[in-house]
Amino acid sequence: MDPAPFPIARPRRLRRTAALRAAVRETALVPSQLVAPLFVKEGIADPQPVASIPGVAQHTLDSLRAEAKELRAAGVATLLLFGIPAAKDADGSEAWNPDGVVQRAVRALRDDHADDLVLVTDTCLDEYTDHGHCGPLRPDGTVDNDAANAAYARAAVSQAEAGADVVAPSGMMDGQVGVIRRALDDAGHAEDTAVMAYCTKYASAFYGPFRDAAECAPRFGDRSAYQMDPGNAGEGVREALADAAEGADILLVKPAVPYLDIVHRVKQATGLPLAAYHVSGEYAMVHAAAANGWIDHDRVMAETLLGIRRAGADLVITYAAGWMARRLG
Ligand code: PBG
C-alpha cells in the first residue's frame, strides 16, 4: 500500500491512558451543577419511600432537614422543593399559605444552612389542587390560564417571603414568568428572588413516578392542553425566548434525555443559564434495567448525567444528585 501523502489523524494518541483522557475531556460534571428534587409532605410521622423512584421518599420536615444535610455534605448545594399539603382544594390555596408545608420547609432549611444552600421552590398548583391540574378549572374542565398565573404569583411571593432564592414555575401557562416577575418586584423581591422558568416542558409520559411522589396525577384528562407537544422543537425555542423576554433568570428544559436537541438549541438561542430535568421516569428506567441485571447502574447513570451537561445544560436536576456527587467525590 502507498504511504499516505500526509500524516493520518491519530486521535487515539490521546485516548491511551486515563490521565490523558481526563486531560482532554471537554465536559466536566461537578457536584455544584447537580440539583436534588425533594418532596416534603404535611401530616406524616415518618418518611414514606416512593416505590417507583428508588431512593426517594416523601419527607417529614425532620427527615428533609437530615437529607439536606447529607446532600450538602456531598457537595449538592441546590435543592428543588415540592410540597404535598395535608388538604387540597379546587383552587390549590395551600400553595400560598404563609405557613404551608413548603414555606415551613424553606424557613427550616434556611435556619440550618443560612446561604450555603440554594433553595428553589416549585411554583405550581398540581400538588395542591384536588383535581390534580396545574391551575383552577373553568366549568368545561379546561385550565384557566390567567387565573392560574394569578395564583402562581401569590404562591411565588409567599415562597420568596419564606426565603426561597429561586422560584420555579412549572405549569406551562402562557405569560407565567412575566406575571410572577412583576408580583415579586411589587412585593419588594426584585433583587433577591430569581425565577427559574420551565420554559420548554413537554407533555411527557416520563412523569409517571413523580405523580406518585407528589400525589398530583390529574383526576381526569391530561396536561396536553398546556404542556408542549413532543414533536415540536422550533416551538420549544420560541417558548424559551418568550420566557427570557419576560425576565427569566434560568431556563429549564424537561424531560432531559429524549429532548437533548432542545437543550442544545435553547442554550444556543438564549445563552442564559440552563437547567435540564432528568425526570422521574428517566431515572426509574435506569434503576429498573439495572435491577434486572441488564445494564450497569453506575456507569449508565454517570454517562447519562454527563451527556445532559454535554448537550448544553449548566444545571442537571436529578434524583441521582446525591449518589452522583458522592461518586464524583
Ligand atoms: C408539575 C410537575 C411535574 C413534574 C415536575 N413538576 C409533573 C407533571 O407535569 O405532571 C415531573 C417531574 C418528574 O417526573 O420527575 N408541576
mmCIF file of N, CA, C and O and ligand atoms in Angstrom, residues 82 122 124 126-127 134 170-171 198 201 206-208 210-211 216 223 227 254 277-281 319, ligand 1:
data_model
loop_
_atom_site.group_PDB
_atom_site.id
_atom_site.type_symbol
_atom_site.label_atom_id
_atom_site.label_comp_id
_atom_site.label_asym_id
_atom_site.label_seq_id
_atom_site.Cartn_x
_atom_site.Cartn_y
_atom_site.Cartn_z
ATOM 1 N N PHE A 82 -40.659 20.353 46.518
ATOM 2 C CA PHE A 82 -42.067 20.145 46.187
ATOM 3 C C PHE A 82 -42.817 19.869 47.479
ATOM 4 O O PHE A 82 -42.400 19.004 48.263
ATOM 5 N N ASP A 122 -40.835 24.772 43.799
ATOM 6 C CA ASP A 122 -41.755 24.563 42.684
ATOM 7 C C ASP A 122 -42.927 25.514 42.862
ATOM 8 O O ASP A 122 -43.539 25.575 43.931
ATOM 9 N N CYS A 124 -46.219 25.792 41.398
ATOM 10 C CA CYS A 124 -47.278 25.230 40.563
ATOM 11 C C CYS A 124 -48.418 24.832 41.482
ATOM 12 O O CYS A 124 -48.315 24.942 42.705
ATOM 13 N N ASP A 126 -50.464 21.793 40.904
ATOM 14 C CA ASP A 126 -50.990 20.422 40.787
ATOM 15 C C ASP A 126 -50.816 19.599 42.058
ATOM 16 O O ASP A 126 -51.596 18.696 42.320
ATOM 17 N N GLU A 127 -49.795 19.931 42.870
ATOM 18 C CA GLU A 127 -49.656 19.226 44.152
ATOM 19 C C GLU A 127 -50.718 19.695 45.149
ATOM 20 O O GLU A 127 -50.924 19.054 46.180
ATOM 21 N N CYS A 134 -52.849 21.860 36.883
ATOM 22 C CA CYS A 134 -51.871 22.868 37.279
ATOM 23 C C CYS A 134 -52.461 24.264 37.468
ATOM 24 O O CYS A 134 -51.725 25.244 37.635
ATOM 25 N N SER A 170 -43.663 25.743 36.994
ATOM 26 C CA SER A 170 -43.590 24.540 36.157
ATOM 27 C C SER A 170 -44.899 24.234 35.452
ATOM 28 O O SER A 170 -45.059 23.175 34.869
ATOM 29 N N GLY A 171 -45.849 25.201 35.481
ATOM 30 C CA GLY A 171 -47.191 24.885 34.977
ATOM 31 C C GLY A 171 -47.411 25.093 33.499
ATOM 32 O O GLY A 171 -48.452 24.702 32.972
ATOM 33 N N TYR A 198 -39.582 26.925 33.790
ATOM 34 C CA TYR A 198 -39.782 25.734 32.965
ATOM 35 C C TYR A 198 -40.327 26.274 31.639
ATOM 36 O O TYR A 198 -41.531 26.341 31.432
ATOM 37 N N LYS A 201 -41.397 22.575 28.511
ATOM 38 C CA LYS A 201 -41.760 21.355 29.237
ATOM 39 C C LYS A 201 -42.770 20.601 28.393
ATOM 40 O O LYS A 201 -43.810 21.146 28.027
ATOM 41 N N PHE A 206 -42.971 10.392 30.749
ATOM 42 C CA PHE A 206 -41.888 10.108 31.687
ATOM 43 C C PHE A 206 -42.124 10.666 33.092
ATOM 44 O O PHE A 206 -41.281 10.519 33.956
ATOM 45 N N TYR A 207 -43.253 11.355 33.310
ATOM 46 C CA TYR A 207 -43.514 11.935 34.632
ATOM 47 C C TYR A 207 -44.265 10.986 35.569
ATOM 48 O O TYR A 207 -44.582 11.373 36.694
ATOM 49 N N GLY A 208 -44.590 9.791 35.095
ATOM 50 C CA GLY A 208 -45.434 8.895 35.880
ATOM 51 C C GLY A 208 -45.023 8.726 37.340
ATOM 52 O O GLY A 208 -45.819 8.969 38.249
ATOM 53 N N PHE A 210 -43.180 10.518 39.303
ATOM 54 C CA PHE A 210 -43.282 11.778 40.055
ATOM 55 C C PHE A 210 -44.700 11.975 40.570
ATOM 56 O O PHE A 210 -44.915 12.472 41.684
ATOM 57 N N ARG A 211 -45.669 11.580 39.752
ATOM 58 C CA ARG A 211 -47.054 11.822 40.167
ATOM 59 C C ARG A 211 -47.431 10.934 41.355
ATOM 60 O O ARG A 211 -48.305 11.295 42.138
ATOM 61 N N CYS A 216 -50.084 13.957 42.451
ATOM 62 C CA CYS A 216 -50.643 15.020 41.618
ATOM 63 C C CYS A 216 -51.126 14.541 40.257
ATOM 64 O O CYS A 216 -51.246 15.355 39.343
ATOM 65 N N ARG A 223 -52.386 16.707 30.526
ATOM 66 C CA ARG A 223 -51.864 18.078 30.516
ATOM 67 C C ARG A 223 -51.509 18.561 29.102
ATOM 68 O O ARG A 223 -50.792 19.545 28.941
ATOM 69 N N GLN A 227 -48.975 21.653 28.506
ATOM 70 C CA GLN A 227 -47.580 21.269 28.257
ATOM 71 C C GLN A 227 -47.389 21.049 26.747
ATOM 72 O O GLN A 227 -48.345 20.878 26.001
ATOM 73 N N LYS A 254 -37.388 20.086 29.958
ATOM 74 C CA LYS A 254 -37.825 18.889 30.670
ATOM 75 C C LYS A 254 -38.754 18.074 29.790
ATOM 76 O O LYS A 254 -39.618 18.669 29.140
ATOM 77 N N TYR A 277 -34.002 18.815 33.335
ATOM 78 C CA TYR A 277 -34.575 17.964 34.379
ATOM 79 C C TYR A 277 -34.609 16.518 33.896
ATOM 80 O O TYR A 277 -35.377 16.181 32.996
ATOM 81 N N HIS A 278 -33.714 15.723 34.489
ATOM 82 C CA HIS A 278 -33.706 14.271 34.250
ATOM 83 C C HIS A 278 -34.834 13.715 35.113
ATOM 84 O O HIS A 278 -34.681 13.550 36.322
ATOM 85 N N VAL A 279 -35.984 13.469 34.500
ATOM 86 C CA VAL A 279 -37.211 13.294 35.287
ATOM 87 C C VAL A 279 -37.359 11.880 35.852
ATOM 88 O O VAL A 279 -36.585 10.971 35.543
ATOM 89 N N SER A 280 -38.414 11.741 36.640
ATOM 90 C CA SER A 280 -38.628 10.508 37.396
ATOM 91 C C SER A 280 -38.611 9.253 36.529
ATOM 92 O O SER A 280 -37.991 8.247 36.890
ATOM 93 N N GLY A 281 -39.282 9.289 35.380
ATOM 94 C CA GLY A 281 -39.344 8.098 34.533
ATOM 95 C C GLY A 281 -37.984 7.737 33.940
ATOM 96 O O GLY A 281 -37.648 6.558 33.781
ATOM 97 N N TYR A 319 -32.782 12.928 40.487
ATOM 98 C CA TYR A 319 -32.958 12.170 41.727
ATOM 99 C C TYR A 319 -31.668 11.439 42.110
ATOM 100 O O TYR A 319 -31.571 10.918 43.217
HETATM 101 C C1 PBG B 1 -45.838 19.588 37.725
HETATM 102 C C2 PBG B 1 -44.551 18.877 37.708
HETATM 103 C C3 PBG B 1 -44.349 17.583 37.194
HETATM 104 C C4 PBG B 1 -43.003 17.278 37.345
HETATM 105 C C5 PBG B 1 -42.398 18.376 37.944
HETATM 106 N N1 PBG B 1 -43.370 19.364 38.153
HETATM 107 C C6 PBG B 1 -45.310 16.610 36.720
HETATM 108 C C7 PBG B 1 -46.268 16.930 35.692
HETATM 109 O O1 PBG B 1 -46.130 17.891 34.932
HETATM 110 O O2 PBG B 1 -47.221 16.174 35.650
HETATM 111 C C8 PBG B 1 -42.379 15.986 36.914
HETATM 112 C C9 PBG B 1 -41.011 15.694 37.401
HETATM 113 C C10 PBG B 1 -40.594 14.283 37.252
HETATM 114 O O3 PBG B 1 -41.209 13.451 36.580
HETATM 115 O O4 PBG B 1 -39.559 13.949 37.860
HETATM 116 N N2 PBG B 1 -45.910 20.785 38.327
#
